[in-house]
PDB file of C-alpha atoms and ligand atoms in Angstrom:
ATOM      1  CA  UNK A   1       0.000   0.000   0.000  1.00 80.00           C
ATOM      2  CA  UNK A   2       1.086   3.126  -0.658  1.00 88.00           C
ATOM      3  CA  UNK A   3       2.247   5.328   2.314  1.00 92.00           C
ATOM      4  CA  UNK A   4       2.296   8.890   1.044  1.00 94.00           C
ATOM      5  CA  UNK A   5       2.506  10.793  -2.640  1.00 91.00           C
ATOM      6  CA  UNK A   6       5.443   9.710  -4.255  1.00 92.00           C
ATOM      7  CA  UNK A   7       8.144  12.436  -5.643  1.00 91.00           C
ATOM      8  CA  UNK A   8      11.221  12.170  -6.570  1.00 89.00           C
ATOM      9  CA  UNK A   9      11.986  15.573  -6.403  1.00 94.00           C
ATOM     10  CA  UNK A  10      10.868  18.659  -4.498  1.00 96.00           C
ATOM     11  CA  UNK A  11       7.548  19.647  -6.508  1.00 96.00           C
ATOM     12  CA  UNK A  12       7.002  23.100  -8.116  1.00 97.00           C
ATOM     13  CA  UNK A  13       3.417  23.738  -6.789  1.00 97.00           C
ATOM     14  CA  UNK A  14       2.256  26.556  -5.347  1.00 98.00           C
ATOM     15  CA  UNK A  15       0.172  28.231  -2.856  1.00 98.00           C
ATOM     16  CA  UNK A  16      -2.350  31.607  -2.848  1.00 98.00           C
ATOM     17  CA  UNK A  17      -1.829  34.772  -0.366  1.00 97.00           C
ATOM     18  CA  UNK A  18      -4.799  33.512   1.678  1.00 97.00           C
ATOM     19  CA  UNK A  19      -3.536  30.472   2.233  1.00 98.00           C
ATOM     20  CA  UNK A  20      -0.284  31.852   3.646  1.00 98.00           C
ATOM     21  CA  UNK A  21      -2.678  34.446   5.672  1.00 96.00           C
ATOM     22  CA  UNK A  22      -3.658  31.370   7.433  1.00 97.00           C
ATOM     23  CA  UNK A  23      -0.646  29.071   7.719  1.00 98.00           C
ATOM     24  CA  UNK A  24       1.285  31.846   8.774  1.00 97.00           C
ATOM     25  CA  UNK A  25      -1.483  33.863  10.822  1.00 94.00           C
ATOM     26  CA  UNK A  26      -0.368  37.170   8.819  1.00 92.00           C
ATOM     27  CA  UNK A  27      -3.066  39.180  10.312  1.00 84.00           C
ATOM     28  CA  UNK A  28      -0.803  40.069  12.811  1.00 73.00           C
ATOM     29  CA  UNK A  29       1.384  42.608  10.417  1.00 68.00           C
ATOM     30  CA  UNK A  30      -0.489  42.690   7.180  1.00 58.00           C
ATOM     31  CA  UNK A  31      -1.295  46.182   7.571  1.00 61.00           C
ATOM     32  CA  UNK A  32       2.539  47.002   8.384  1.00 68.00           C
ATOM     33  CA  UNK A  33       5.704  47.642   6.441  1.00 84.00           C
ATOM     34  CA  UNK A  34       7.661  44.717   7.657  1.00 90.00           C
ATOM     35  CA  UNK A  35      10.015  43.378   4.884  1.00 94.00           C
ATOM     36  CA  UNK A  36       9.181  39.815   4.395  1.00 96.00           C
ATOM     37  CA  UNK A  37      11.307  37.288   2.404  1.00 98.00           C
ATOM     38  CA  UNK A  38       9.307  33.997   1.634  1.00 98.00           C
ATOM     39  CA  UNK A  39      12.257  31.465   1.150  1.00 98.00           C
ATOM     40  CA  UNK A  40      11.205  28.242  -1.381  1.00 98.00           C
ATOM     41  CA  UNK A  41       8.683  30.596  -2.133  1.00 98.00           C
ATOM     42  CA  UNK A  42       7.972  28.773  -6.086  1.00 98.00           C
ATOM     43  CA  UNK A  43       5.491  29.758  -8.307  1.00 98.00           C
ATOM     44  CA  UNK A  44       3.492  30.287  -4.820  1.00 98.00           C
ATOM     45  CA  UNK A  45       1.281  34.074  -5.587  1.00 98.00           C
ATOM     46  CA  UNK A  46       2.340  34.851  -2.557  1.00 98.00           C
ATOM     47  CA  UNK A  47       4.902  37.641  -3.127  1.00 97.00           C
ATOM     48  CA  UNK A  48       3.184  39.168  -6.070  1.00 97.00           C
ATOM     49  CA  UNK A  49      -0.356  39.492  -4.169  1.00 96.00           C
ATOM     50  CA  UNK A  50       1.132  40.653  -0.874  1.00 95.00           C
ATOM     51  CA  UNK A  51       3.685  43.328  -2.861  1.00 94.00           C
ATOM     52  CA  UNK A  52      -0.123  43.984  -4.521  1.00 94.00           C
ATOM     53  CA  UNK A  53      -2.171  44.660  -1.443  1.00 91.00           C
ATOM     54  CA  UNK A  54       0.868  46.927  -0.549  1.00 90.00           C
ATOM     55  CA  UNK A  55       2.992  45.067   1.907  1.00 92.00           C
ATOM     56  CA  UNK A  56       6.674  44.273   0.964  1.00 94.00           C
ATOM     57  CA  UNK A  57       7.857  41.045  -0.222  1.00 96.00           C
ATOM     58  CA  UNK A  58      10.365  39.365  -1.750  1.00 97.00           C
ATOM     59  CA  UNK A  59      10.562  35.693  -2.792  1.00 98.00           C
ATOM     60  CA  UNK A  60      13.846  33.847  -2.774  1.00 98.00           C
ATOM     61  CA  UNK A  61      13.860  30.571  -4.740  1.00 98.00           C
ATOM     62  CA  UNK A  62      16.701  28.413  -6.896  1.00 98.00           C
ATOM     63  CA  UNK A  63      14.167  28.238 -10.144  1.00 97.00           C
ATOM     64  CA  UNK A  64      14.312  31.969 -10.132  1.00 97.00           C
ATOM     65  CA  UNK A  65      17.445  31.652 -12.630  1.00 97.00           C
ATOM     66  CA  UNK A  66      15.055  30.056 -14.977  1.00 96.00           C
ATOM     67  CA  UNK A  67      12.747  32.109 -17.710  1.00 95.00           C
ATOM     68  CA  UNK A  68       9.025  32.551 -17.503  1.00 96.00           C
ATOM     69  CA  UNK A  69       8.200  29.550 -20.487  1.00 97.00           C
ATOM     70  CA  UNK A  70      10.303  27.065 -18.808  1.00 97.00           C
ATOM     71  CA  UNK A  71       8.962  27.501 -14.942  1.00 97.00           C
ATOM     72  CA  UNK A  72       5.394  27.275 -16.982  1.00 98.00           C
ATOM     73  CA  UNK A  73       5.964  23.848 -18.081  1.00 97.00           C
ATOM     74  CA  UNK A  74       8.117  22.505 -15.322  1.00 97.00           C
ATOM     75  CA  UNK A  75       5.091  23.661 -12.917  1.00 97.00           C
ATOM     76  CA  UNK A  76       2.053  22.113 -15.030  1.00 97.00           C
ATOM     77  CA  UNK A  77       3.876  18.914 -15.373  1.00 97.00           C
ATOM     78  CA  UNK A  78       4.195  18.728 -11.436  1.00 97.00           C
ATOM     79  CA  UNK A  79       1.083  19.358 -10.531  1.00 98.00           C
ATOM     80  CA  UNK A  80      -0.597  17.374 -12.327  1.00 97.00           C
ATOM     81  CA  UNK A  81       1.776  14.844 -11.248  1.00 97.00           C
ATOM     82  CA  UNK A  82       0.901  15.744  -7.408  1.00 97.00           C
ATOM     83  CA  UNK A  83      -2.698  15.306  -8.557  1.00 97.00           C
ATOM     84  CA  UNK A  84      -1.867  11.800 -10.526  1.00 97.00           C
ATOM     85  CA  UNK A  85      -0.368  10.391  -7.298  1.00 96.00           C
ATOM     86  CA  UNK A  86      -3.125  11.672  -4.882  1.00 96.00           C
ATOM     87  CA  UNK A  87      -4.978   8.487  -5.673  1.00 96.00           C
ATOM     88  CA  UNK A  88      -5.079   6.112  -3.065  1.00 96.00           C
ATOM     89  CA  UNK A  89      -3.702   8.381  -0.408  1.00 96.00           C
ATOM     90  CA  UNK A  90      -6.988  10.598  -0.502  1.00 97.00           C
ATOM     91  CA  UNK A  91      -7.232   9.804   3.333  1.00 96.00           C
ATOM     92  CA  UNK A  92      -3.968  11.420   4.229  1.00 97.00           C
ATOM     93  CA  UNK A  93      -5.596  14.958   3.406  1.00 97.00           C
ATOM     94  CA  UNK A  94      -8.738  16.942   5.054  1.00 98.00           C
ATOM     95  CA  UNK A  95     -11.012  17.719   1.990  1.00 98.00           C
ATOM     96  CA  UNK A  96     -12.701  20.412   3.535  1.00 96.00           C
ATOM     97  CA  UNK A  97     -10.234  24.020   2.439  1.00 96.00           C
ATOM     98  CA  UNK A  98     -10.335  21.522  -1.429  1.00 96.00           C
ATOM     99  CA  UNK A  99     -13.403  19.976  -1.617  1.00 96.00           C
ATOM    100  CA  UNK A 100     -11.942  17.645  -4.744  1.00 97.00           C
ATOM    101  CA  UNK A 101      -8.934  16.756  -6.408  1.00 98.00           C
ATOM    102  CA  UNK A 102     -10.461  19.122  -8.878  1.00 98.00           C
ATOM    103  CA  UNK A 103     -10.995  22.058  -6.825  1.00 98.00           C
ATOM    104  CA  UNK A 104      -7.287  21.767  -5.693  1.00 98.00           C
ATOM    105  CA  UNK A 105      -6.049  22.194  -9.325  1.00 98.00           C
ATOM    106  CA  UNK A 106      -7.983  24.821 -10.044  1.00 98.00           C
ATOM    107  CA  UNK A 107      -6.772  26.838  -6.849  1.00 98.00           C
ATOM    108  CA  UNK A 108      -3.054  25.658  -7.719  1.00 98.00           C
ATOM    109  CA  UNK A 109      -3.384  26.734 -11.059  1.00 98.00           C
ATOM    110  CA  UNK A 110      -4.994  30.108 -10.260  1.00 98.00           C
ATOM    111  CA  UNK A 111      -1.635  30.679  -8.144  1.00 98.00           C
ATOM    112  CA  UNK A 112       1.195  29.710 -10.569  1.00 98.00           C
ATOM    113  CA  UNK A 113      -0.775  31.921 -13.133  1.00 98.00           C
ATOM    114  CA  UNK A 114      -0.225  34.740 -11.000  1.00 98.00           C
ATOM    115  CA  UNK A 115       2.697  33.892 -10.413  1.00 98.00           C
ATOM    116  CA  UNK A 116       3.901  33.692 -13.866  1.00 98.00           C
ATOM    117  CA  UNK A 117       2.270  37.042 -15.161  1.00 97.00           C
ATOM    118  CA  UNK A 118       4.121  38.546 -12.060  1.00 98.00           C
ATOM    119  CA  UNK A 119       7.214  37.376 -12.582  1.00 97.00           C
ATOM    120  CA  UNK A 120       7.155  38.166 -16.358  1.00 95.00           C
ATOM    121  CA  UNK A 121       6.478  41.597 -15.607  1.00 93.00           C
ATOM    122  CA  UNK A 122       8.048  42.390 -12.045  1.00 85.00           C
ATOM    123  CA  UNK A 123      11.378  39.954 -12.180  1.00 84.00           C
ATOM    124  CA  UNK A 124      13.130  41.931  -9.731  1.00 91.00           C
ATOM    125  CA  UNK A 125      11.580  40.538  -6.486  1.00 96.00           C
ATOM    126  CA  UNK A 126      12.671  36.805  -7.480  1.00 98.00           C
ATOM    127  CA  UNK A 127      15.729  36.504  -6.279  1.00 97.00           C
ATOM    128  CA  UNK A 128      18.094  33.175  -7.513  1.00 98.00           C
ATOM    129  CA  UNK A 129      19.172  31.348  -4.488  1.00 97.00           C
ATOM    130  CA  UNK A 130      19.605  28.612  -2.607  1.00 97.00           C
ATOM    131  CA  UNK A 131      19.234  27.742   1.196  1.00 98.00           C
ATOM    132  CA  UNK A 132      21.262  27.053   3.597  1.00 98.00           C
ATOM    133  CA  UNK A 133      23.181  30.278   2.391  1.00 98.00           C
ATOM    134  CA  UNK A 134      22.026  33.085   1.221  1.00 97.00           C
ATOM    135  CA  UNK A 135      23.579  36.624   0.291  1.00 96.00           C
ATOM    136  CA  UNK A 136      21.954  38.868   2.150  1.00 98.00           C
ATOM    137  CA  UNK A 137      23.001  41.103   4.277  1.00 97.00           C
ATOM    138  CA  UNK A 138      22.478  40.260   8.430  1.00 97.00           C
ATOM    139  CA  UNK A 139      18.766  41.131   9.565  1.00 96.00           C
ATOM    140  CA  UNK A 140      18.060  42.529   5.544  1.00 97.00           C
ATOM    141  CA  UNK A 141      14.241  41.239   5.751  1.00 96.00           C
ATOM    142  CA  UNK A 142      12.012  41.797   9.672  1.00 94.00           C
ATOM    143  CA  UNK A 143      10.153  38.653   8.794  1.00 95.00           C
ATOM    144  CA  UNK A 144      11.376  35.391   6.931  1.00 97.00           C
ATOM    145  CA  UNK A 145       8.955  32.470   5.897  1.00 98.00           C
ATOM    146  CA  UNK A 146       9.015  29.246   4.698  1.00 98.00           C
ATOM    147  CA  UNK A 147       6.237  26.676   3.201  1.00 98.00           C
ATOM    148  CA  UNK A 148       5.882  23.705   2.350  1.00 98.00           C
ATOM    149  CA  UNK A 149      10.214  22.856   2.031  1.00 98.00           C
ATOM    150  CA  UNK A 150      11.380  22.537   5.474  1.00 98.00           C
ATOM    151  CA  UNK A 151       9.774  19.254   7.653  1.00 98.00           C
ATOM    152  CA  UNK A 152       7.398  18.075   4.954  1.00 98.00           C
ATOM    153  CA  UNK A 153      10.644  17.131   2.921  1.00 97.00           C
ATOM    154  CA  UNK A 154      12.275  15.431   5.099  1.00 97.00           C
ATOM    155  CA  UNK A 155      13.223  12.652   3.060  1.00 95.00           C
ATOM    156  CA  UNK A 156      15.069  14.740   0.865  1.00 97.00           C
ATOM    157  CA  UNK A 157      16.809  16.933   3.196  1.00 97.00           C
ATOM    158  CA  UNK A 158      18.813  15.905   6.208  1.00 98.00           C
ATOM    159  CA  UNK A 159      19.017  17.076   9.910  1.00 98.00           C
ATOM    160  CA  UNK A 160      22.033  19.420   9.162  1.00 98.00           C
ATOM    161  CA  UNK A 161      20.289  21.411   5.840  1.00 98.00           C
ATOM    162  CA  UNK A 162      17.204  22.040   8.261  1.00 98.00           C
ATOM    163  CA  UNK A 163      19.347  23.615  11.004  1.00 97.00           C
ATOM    164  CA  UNK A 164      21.653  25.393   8.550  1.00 97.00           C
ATOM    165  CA  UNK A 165      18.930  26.789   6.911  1.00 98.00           C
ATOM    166  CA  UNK A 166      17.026  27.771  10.111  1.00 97.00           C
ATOM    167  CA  UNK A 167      20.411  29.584  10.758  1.00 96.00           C
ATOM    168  CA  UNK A 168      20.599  31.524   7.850  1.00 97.00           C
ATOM    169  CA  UNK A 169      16.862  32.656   7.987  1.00 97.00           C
ATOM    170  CA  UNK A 170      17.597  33.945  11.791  1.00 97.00           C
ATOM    171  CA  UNK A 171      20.735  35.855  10.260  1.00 96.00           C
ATOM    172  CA  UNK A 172      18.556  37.764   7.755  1.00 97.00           C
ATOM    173  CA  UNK A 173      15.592  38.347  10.213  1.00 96.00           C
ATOM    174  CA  UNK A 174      15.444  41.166  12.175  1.00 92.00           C
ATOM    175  CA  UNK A 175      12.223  39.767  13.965  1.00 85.00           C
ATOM    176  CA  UNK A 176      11.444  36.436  13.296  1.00 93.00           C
ATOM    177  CA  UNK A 177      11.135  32.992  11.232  1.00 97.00           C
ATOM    178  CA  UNK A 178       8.285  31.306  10.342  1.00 97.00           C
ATOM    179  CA  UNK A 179       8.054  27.794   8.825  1.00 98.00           C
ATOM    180  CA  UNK A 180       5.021  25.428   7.517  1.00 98.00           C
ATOM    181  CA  UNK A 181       3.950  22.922   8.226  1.00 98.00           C
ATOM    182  CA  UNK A 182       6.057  21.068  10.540  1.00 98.00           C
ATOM    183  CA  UNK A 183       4.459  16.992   8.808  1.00 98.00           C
ATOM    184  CA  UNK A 184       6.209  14.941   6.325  1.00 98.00           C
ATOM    185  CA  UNK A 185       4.009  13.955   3.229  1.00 97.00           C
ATOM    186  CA  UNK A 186       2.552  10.879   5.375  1.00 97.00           C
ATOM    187  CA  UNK A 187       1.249  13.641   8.024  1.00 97.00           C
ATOM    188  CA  UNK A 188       3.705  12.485  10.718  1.00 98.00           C
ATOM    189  CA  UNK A 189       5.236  15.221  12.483  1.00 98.00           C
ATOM    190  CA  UNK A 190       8.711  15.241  11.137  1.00 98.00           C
ATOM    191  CA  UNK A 191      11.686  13.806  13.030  1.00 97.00           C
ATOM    192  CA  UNK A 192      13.562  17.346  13.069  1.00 98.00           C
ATOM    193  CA  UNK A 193      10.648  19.111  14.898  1.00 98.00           C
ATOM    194  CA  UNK A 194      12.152  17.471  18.235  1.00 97.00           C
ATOM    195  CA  UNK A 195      15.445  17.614  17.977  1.00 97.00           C
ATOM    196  CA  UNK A 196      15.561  21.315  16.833  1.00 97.00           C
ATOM    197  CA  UNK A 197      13.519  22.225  19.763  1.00 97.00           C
ATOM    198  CA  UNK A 198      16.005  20.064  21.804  1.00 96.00           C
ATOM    199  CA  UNK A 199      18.965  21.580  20.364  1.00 95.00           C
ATOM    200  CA  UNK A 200      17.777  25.059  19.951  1.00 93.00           C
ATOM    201  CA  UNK A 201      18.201  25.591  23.505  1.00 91.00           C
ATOM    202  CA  UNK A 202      21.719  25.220  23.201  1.00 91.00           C
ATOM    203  CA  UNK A 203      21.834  27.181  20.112  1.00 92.00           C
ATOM    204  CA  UNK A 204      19.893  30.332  22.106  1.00 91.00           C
ATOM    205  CA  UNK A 205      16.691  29.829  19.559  1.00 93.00           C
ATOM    206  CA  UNK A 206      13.642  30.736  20.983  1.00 95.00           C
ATOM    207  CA  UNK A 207      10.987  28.221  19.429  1.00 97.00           C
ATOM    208  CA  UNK A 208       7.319  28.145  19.897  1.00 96.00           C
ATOM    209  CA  UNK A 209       4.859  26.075  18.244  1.00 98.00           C
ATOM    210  CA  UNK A 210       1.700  27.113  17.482  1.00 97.00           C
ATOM    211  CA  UNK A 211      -1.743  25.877  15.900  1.00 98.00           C
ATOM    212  CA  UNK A 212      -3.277  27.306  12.553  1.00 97.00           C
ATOM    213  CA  UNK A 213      -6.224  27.658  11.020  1.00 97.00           C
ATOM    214  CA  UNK A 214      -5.280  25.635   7.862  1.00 98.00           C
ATOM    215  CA  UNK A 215      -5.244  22.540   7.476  1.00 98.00           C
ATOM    216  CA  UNK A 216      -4.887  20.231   4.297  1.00 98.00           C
ATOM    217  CA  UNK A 217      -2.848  17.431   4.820  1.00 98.00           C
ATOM    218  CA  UNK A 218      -3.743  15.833   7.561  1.00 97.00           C
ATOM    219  CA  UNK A 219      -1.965  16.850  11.031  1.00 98.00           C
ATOM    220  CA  UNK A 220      -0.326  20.227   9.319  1.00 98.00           C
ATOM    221  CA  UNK A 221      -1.855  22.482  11.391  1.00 98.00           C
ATOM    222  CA  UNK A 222       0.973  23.660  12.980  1.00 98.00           C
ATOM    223  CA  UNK A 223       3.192  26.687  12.578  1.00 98.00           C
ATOM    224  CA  UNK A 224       6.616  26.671  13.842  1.00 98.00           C
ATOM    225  CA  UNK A 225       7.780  30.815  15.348  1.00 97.00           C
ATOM    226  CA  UNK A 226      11.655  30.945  15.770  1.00 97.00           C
ATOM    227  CA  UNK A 227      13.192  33.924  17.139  1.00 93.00           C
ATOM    228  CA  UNK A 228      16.929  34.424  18.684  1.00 82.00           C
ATOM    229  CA  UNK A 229      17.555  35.491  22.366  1.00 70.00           C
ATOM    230  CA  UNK A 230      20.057  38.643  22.683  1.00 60.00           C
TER     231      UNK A 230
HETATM  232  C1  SAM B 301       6.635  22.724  -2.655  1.00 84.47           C
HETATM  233  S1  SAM B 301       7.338  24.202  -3.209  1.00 84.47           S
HETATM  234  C2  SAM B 301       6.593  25.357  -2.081  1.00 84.47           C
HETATM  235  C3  SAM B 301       6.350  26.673  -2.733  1.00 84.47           C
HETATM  236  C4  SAM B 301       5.727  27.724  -1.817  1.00 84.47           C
HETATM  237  N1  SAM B 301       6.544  27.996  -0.683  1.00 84.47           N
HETATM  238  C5  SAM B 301       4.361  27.297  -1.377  1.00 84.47           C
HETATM  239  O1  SAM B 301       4.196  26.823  -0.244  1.00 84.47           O
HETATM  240  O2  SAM B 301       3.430  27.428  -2.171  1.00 84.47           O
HETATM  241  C6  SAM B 301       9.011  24.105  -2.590  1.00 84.47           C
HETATM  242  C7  SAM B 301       9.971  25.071  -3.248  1.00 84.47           C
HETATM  243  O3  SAM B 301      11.239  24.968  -2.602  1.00 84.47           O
HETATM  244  C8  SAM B 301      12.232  25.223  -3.567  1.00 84.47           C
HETATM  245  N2  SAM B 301      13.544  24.734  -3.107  1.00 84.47           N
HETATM  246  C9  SAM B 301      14.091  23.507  -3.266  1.00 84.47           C
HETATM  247  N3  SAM B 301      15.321  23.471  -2.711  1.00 84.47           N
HETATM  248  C10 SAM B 301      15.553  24.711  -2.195  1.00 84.47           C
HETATM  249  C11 SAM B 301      16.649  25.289  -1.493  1.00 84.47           C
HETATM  250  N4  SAM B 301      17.765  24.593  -1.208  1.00 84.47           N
HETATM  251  N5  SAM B 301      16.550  26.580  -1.112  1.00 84.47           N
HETATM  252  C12 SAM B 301      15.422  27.297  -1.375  1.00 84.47           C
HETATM  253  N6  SAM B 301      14.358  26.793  -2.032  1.00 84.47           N
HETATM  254  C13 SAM B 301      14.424  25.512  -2.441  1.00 84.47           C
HETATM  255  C14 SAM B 301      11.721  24.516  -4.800  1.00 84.47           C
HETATM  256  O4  SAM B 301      12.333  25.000  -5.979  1.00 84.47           O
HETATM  257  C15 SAM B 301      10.218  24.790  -4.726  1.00 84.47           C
HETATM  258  O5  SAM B 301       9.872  25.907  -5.493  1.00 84.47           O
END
């Protein structure tokens, strides 16, 4: 039986503004001019509807060195692989945000569109890059966030690229980091959730965990906050 969706490779899908609202409870500074970096951000809409509704963004992602056409057709060909290997792990998601495999295209779809006209027009807030290091300078951004590439790929990335990375996104935060959902792809919270809250003590992180109001796969409702003490 099959225990999860099967990739092999980190999958270019991506996610709406409102659906980072909730994973990330944005509420809390949407109205402000905090300088957010989304890190993996994708062909997520994220940047280009938040730099659209007036806050600041900037999306930070290794595909970013790639023209429009090509990101088009690497990101239809993965989701409709994602939707492809859905079948017979159906139970492993909540259908109640996607009420069918359908309805989850379509709102995919609507995002990497946006995307894509974005990016076409307004390249300059897609940066290249790739985690654990960045170039930026320390505490460029107040808030950095991450979806849906820390924790959920565990399988893919080990212990040491989720603490680097964590690193690096504290180095360019003024404020704090934020990073969704804290599952692998068979909703199990991921192995690295413990031991980063374990050895962030040592480390002088500051980690709470904290419960969304989004919820797709099943168990992700959970937001890690990670902040440094000074
Ligand atoms: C599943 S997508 C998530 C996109 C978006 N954050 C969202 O939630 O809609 C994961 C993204 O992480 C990017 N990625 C893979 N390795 C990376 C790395 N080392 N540093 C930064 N981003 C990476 C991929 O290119 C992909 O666009």
């Amino acid at each position: 039986m099959k225990e999860c969706i099967n990739l092999d490779k980190v999958a270019l899908i991506g996610r709406t503004y409102q659906e980072y609202e909730k994973m990330f409870r944005l509420k809390d500074f949407s109205s402000s001019k905090a300088r957010i970096l989304d890190v993996g951000a994708g062909v997520s809409s994220f940047c280009a509807e938040a730099n659209n509704k007036g806050l600041k963004a900037v999306a930070l992602d290794p595909i970013y060195e790639h023209e429009q056409s090509t990101l088009e057709k690497c990101c239809k060909i993965d989701l409709e692989k994602v939707i492809r290997e859905l079948d017979g792990v159906e139970h492993l998601y909540i259908w109640d945000i996607f009420r069918t495999k359908d309805a989850l295209k379509k709102q995919r779809e609507k995002a990497y569109k946006y995307f894509l006209e974005d990016y076409r027009r307004n390249n300059f807030k897609y940066l290249a890059g790739k985690m654990p290091e960045t170039g930026f300078k320390d505490r460029q951004f107040d808030i950095v966030l991450s979806s849906h590439l820390l924790f959920i790929y565990e399988h893919f990335f080990d212990y040491e690229f989720h603490l680097k990375t964590i690193k690096e996104m504290l180095r360019i935060s003024s404020n704090e980091v934020r990073i969704f959902p804290l599952v692998n792809l068979k909703g199990q919270k991921s192995k690295y959730v413990e031991k980063l809250l374990e050895d962030g003590k040592y480390l002088g992180f500051n980690i709470s965990i904290e419960k969304v109001n989004y919820e797709f796969i099943r168990n992700g409702n959970e937001m890690m906050r990670v902040t440094v003490y000074y």
